[in-house]
Tab-separated table of C-alpha atoms in Angstrom:
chain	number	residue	atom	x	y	z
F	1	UNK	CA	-27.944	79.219	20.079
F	2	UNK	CA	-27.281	81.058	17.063
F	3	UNK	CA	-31.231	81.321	15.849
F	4	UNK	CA	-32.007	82.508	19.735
F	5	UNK	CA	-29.528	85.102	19.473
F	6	UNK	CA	-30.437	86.096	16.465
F	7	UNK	CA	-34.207	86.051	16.620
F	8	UNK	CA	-34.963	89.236	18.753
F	9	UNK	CA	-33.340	91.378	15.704
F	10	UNK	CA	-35.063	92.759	12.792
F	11	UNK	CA	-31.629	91.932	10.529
F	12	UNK	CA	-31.984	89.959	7.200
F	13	UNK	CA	-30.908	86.363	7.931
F	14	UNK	CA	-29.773	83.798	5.233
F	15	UNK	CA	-30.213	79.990	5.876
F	16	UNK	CA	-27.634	77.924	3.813
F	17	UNK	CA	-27.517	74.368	3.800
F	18	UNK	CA	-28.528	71.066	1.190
F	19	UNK	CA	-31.691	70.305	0.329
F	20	UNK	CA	-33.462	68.590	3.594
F	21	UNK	CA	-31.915	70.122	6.411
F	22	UNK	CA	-34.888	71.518	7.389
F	23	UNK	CA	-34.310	75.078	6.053
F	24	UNK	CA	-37.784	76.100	6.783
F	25	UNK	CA	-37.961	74.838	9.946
F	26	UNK	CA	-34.936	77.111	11.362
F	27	UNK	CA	-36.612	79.843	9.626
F	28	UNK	CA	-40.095	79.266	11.496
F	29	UNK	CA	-37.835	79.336	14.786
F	30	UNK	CA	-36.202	82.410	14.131
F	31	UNK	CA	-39.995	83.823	13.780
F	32	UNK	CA	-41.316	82.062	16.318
F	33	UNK	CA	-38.496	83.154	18.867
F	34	UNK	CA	-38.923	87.189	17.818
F	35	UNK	CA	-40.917	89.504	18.743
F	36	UNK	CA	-43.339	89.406	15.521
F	37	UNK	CA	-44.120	85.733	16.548
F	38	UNK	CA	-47.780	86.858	17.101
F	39	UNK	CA	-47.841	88.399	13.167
F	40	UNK	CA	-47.914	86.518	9.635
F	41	UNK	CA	-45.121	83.894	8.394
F	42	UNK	CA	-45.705	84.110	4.861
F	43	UNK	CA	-43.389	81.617	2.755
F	44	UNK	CA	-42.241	82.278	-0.995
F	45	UNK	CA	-41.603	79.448	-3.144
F	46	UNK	CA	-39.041	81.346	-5.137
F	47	UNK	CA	-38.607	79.280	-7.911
F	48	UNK	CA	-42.118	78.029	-9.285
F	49	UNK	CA	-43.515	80.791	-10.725
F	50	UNK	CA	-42.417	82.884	-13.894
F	51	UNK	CA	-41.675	86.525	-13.461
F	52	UNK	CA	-44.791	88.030	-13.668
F	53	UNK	CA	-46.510	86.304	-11.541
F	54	UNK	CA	-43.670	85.789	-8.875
F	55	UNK	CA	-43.824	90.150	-8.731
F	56	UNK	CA	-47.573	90.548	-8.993
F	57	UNK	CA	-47.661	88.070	-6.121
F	58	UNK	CA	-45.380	89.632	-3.802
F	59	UNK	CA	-46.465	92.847	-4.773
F	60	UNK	CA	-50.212	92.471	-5.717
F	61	UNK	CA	-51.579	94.058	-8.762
F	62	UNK	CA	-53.708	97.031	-9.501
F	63	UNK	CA	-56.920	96.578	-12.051
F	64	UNK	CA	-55.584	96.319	-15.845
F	65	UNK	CA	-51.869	95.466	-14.556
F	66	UNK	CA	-52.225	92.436	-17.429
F	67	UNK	CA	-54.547	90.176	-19.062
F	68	UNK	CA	-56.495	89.089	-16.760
F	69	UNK	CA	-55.975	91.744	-13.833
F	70	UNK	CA	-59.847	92.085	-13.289
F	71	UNK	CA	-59.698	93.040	-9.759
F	72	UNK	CA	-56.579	94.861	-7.697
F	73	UNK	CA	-54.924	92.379	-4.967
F	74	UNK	CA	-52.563	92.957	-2.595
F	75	UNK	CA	-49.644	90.691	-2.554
F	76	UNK	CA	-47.848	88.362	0.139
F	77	UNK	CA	-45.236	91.587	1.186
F	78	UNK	CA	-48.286	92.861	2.341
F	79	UNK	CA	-50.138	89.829	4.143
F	80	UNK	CA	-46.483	89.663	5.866
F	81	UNK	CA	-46.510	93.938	7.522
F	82	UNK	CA	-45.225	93.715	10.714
F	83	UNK	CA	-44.047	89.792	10.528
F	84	UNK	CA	-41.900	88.179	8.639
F	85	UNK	CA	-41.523	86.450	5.296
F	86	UNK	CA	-39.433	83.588	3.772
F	87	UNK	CA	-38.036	83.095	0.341
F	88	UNK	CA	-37.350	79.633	0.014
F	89	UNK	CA	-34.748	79.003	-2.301
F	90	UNK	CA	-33.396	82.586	-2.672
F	91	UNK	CA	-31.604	82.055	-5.723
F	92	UNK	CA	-34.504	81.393	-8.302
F	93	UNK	CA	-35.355	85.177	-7.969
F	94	UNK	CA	-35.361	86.226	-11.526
F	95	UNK	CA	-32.806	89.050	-11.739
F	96	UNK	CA	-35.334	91.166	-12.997
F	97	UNK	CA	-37.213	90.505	-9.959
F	98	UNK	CA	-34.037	91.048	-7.651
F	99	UNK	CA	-33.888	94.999	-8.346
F	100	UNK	CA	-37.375	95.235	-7.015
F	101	UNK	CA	-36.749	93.323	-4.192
F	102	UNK	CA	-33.409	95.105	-2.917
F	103	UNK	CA	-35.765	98.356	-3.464
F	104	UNK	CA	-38.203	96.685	-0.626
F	105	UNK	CA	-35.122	95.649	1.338
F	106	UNK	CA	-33.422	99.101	1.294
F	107	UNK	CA	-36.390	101.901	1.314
F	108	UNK	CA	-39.226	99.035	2.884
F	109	UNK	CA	-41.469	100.505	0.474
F	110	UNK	CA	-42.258	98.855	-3.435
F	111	UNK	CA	-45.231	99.673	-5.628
F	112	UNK	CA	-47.835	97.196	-7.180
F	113	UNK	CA	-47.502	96.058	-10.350
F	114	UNK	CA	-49.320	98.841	-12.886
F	115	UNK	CA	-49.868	100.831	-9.978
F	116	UNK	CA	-47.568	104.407	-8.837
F	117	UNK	CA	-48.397	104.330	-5.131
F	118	UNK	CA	-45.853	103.663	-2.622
F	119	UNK	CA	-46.430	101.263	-0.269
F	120	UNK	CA	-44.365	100.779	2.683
F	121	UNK	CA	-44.248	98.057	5.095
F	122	UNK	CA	-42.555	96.676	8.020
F	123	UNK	CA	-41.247	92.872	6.565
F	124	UNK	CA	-38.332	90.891	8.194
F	125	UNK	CA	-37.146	89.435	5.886
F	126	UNK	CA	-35.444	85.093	5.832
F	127	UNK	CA	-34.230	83.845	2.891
F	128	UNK	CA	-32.598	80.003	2.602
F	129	UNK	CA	-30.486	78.811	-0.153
F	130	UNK	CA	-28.783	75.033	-1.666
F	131	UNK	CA	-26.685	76.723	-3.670
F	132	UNK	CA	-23.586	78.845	-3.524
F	133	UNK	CA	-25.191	82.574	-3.982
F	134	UNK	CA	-21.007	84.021	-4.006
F	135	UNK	CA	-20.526	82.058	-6.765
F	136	UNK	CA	-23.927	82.419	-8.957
F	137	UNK	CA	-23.100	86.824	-8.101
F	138	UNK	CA	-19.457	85.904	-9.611
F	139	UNK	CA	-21.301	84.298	-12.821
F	140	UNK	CA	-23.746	87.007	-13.274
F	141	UNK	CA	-27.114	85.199	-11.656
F	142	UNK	CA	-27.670	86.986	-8.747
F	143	UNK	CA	-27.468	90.466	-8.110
F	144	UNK	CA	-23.710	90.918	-5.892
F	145	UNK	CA	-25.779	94.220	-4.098
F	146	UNK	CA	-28.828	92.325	-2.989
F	147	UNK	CA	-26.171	89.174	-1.970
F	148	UNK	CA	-24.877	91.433	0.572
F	149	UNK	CA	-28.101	92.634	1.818
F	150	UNK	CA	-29.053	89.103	2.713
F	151	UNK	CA	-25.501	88.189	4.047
F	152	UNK	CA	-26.034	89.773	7.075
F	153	UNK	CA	-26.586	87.029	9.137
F	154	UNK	CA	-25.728	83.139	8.050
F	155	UNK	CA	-27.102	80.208	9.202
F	156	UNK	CA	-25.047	77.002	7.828
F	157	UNK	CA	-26.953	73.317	8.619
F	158	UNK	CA	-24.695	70.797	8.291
F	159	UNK	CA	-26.161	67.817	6.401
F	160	UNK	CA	-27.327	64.589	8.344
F	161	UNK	CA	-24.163	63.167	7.620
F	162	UNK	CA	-21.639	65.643	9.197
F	163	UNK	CA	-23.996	65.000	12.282
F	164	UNK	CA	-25.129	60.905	12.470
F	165	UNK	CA	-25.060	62.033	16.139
F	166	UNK	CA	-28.256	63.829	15.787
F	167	UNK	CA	-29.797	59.929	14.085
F	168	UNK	CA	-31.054	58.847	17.279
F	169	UNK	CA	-33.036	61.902	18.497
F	170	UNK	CA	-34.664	62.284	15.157
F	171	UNK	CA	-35.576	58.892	14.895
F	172	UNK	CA	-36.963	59.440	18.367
F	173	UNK	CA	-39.212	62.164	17.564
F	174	UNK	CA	-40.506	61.092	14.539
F	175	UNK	CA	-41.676	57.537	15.756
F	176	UNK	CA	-43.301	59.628	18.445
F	177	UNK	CA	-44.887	61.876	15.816
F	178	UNK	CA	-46.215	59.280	13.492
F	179	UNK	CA	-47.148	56.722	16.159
F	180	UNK	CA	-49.752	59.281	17.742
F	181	UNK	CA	-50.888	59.747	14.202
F	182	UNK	CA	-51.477	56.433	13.639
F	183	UNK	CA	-52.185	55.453	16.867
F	184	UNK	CA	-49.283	53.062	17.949
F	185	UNK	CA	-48.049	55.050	20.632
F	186	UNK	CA	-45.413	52.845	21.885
F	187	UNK	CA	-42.908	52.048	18.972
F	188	UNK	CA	-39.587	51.198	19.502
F	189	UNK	CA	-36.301	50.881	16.459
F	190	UNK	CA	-34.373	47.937	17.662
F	191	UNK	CA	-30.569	48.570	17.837
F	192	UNK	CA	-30.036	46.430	14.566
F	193	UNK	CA	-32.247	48.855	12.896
F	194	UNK	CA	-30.476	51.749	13.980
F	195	UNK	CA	-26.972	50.292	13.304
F	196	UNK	CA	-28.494	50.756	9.536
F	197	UNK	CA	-29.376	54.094	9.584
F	198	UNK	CA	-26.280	55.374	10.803
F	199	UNK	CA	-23.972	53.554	8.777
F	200	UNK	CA	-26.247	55.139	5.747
F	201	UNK	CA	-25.117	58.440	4.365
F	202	UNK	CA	-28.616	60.249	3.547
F	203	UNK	CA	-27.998	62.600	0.970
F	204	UNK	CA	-31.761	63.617	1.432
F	205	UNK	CA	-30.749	64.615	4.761
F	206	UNK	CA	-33.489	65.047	7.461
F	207	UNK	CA	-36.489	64.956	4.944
F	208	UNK	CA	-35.060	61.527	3.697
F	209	UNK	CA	-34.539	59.752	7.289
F	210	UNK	CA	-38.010	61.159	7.813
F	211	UNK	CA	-39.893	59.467	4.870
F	212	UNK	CA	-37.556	56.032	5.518
């Protein structure tokens, strides 16, 4: 209800919840459900690349940015103009990166790396966290300005074990998914099964049930 309601807005929308709760997939629903569905959904692994790199690839580069810069690119804030994009795992942003990306939040403009023009663009922006982003703005990690810019609205998954009601369907839909794949279309858990993966607690969450 909340990610229907929420959709149809262009307002910065933060997805909190453990590691497997499908994070992404809300965030793909949200874009999928707005009216920019028909535009890019560009995802940003936040925390695998160093600084550099993470701005000159949101950002793009202009020729002779840094060793290396042989040809200008553009980056993925541009690849995402009038969709969306997702920072997965918000709170690897490298603060230094953070100013730059509050500047795009704020003014929806940012300049390339070695470059003065001003680029503007029309991003909405999802961002999904495991990790407490109050507390790491209370210990200095994470700019408290930019926190509030992506608190506008929250999504909170519960993990798989504050809903073992939800077991069933999943299991459901994923023997359905990988029996077409692998061509056993009519596989059934029986109940004795099932008694086991509800009693477990999953602290992988969806992804773990998934693989199991």
């Amino acid at each position: 209800d909340l990610i229907i309601q929420a959709a149809p807005s262009r307002s910065t929308i933060l997805i909190q919840g453990e590691s497997g709760t499908g994070k992404e997939l809300v965030a793909r629903a949200i874009h999928a459900h707005s009216p920019r569905a028909e535009r890019a959904f560009v995802t940003v692994n936040s925390g695998s690349l160093p600084p550099d790199l993470l701005e000159s690839t949101l950002f793009g580069h202009v020729r002779g940015a840094f060793t290396g810069a042989v040809y200008p690119k553009k980056g993925l804030f541009d690849l995402a103009d009038k969709g969306s994009i997702f920072f997965d795992e918000i709170g690897n942003v490298p603060v230094e990166t953070q100013a730059k990306l509050l500047r795009v939040m704020q003014e929806r403009e940012f300049m390339r790396l070695g470059g003065m023009e001003t680029i503007r663009v029309d991003v909405r922006i999802i961002a999904a966290t495991n990790v407490d982003l109050k507390r790491m703005t209370q210990e200095g990690h994470f700019r408290e300005d930019l926190f509030y810019r992506f608190h506008v609205i929250s999504v909170q998954l519960p993990s798989l074990r504050e809903r073992k009601e939800d077991i069933p369907l999943l299991v459901q839909h994923f023997l359905r998914k990988y029996g077409q794949e692998n061509g056993k279309t009519d596989l059934e858990l029986s109940p004795e099964a099932l008694n086991l993966l509800m009693e477990h607690d999953w602290p992988g969450n969806v992804r773990e049930l998934e693989n199991v």
